[in-house]
Phi, psi and omega in degrees: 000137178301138143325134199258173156315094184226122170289124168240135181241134193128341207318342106327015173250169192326311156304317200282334201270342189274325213283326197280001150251359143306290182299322173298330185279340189276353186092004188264150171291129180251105158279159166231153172240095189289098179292130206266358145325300184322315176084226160251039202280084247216342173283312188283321174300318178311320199296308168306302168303333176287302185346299178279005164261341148304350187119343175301180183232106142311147154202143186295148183203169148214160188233018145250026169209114180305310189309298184305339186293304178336306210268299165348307181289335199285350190284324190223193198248315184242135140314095166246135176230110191268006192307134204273155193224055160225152196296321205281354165272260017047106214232066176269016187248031140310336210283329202297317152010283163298003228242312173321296176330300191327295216292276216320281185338299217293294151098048200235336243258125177265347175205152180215126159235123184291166157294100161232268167071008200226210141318151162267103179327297188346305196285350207261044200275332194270358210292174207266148109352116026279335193275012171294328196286353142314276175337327178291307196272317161329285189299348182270318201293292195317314186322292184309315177321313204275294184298004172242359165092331189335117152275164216227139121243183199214111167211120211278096206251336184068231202229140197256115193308338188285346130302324195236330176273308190277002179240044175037035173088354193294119150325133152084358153219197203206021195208142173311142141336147177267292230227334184220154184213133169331090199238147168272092180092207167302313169115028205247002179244149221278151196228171162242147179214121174248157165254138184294313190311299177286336143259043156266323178294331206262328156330300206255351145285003148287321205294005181240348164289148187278352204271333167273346176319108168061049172221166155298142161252156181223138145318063190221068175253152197330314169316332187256353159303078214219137148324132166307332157310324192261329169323299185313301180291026174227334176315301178311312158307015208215301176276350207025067178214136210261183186257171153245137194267103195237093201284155197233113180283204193285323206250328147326294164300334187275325166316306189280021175242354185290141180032070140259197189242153177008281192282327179297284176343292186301298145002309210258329180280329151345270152003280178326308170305310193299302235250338195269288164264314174077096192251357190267304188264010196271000178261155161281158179252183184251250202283100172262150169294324180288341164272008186252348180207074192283352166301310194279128191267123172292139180308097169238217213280320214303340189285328204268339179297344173315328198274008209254001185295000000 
């Protein structure tokens, strides 16, 4: 069977840039959608030209001009859309809205994955304000999808270690704790931490399965299923140096988010949900990736902490 075709729009954000060397590495004609937005953004036009030196297809766009989104869209079979969905970036995923409107006109499209990559909004219903309205939005989106028929996938990626693995969960950096480290609560409930690298592969080796057609694919493979606790002990195995360990109960945490400001807030209820509650791991699942594609050997973290020696 051909390899279908595919357009990413987003292609030059923290995700869109992985998904677009995934597909190029997997073999599909890789269009990107240079948005005439950019301006004089010279970091993202480079970015695009490495692209196009990799094998991509540029193709012209706008989200204030429907028709070019349409035409874009009539070039290929699948639609990925990477547009950031966090409050300290970019909050763009109402936008996709119009991106839907396209894929409809266009009536070409054999699969489309919205911007998720995160939590399965599905599961967020009860989530705390400010940050529900990721979560919120996720579902309006997912709505339009489902009422224009569009087929889907949906895909629930968890938590992207480059966030997260390497400052062992800590808020407010990106690099390990030295000497004290943080823990939420005990530090005992189960979390997933993926390499970005690996759900871009796992992405785009979807978009052509029957298996994956109009379900969530979810990121969860065993290995990367880990405690913050248990991170920390592998972190501590690795530099051969122990932490001083300091747990924050719950109700702490939920205290100390009282006169931030928007995005911090929305962030820590994140934070709350993950770490806390454990939304991540407390549901049965459909479709896990590592058992629908055991070729890929996936990253896991002792592996990915390594780079921080």
């Amino acid at each position: 069977m051909a390899k279908s075709k595919v357009l990413v729009v987003g292609g030059t954000g923290y995700i869109g840039r992985r998904i677009v060397k995934a597909s190029l590495d997997q073999g599909h004609t890789t269009y990107v959608l240079q948005r005439s937005e950019i301006g004089l953004d010279i970091e993202k036009l480079h970015l695009l030209l490495s692209f196009k030196k990799q094998g991509a297809h540029l193709v012209q766009g706008s989200f204030s001009d429907q028709q070019s989104l349409v035409e874009a869209v009539k070039k290929v079979d699948v639609v990925i859309c990477t547009m950031s969905g966090v409050h300290f970036k970019s909050h763009n995923i109402l936008m996709q809205l119009k991106l839907v409107d396209a894929i409809k006109e266009a009536g070409n499209v054999k699969r489309f994955l919205p911007s998720e990559f995160g939590m399965d909004p599905a599961t967020m219903e009860h989530a705390l304000a400010p940050g529900r309205e990721t979560f919120d939005q996720k579902m309006i989106v997912r709505k339009a999808i489902e009422d224009a028929k569009i087929p889907f996938t949906y895909v629930s990626a968890n938590c992207f270690a480059g966030y997260f693995v390497g400052s062992l969960c800590q808020l407010e950096t990106l690099t390990p704790p030295k000497d004290k480290v943080r823990l939420y609560g005990d530090g005992n409930v189960k979390v997933v931490f993926m390499d970005e690298d690996d759900v871009a592969t796992y992405a785009i080796k979807a978009i052509d399965d029957p298996r994956t057609l109009n379900k969530t694919l979810y990121l969860r493979p065993p290995e990367n299923i880990l405690t913050q606790r248990q991170l920390v002990e592998i972190w501590e195995k690795l530099c051969g140096k122990k932490l001083e360990k300091i747990s924050i109960p719950g109700e702490d945490f939920l205290a100390s988010m009282k006169g931030m400001d928007y995005v911090a807030q929305a962030g820590m209820g994140h934070f709350y949900h993950i770490f806390y509650e454990g939304c991540l791991t407390n549901f049965e699942i459909g479709e896990e990736a590592s058992d629908l594609y055991p070729e890929v050997k996936y990253t896991r973290m002792d592996e990915y902490l390594k780079i921080f020696l």
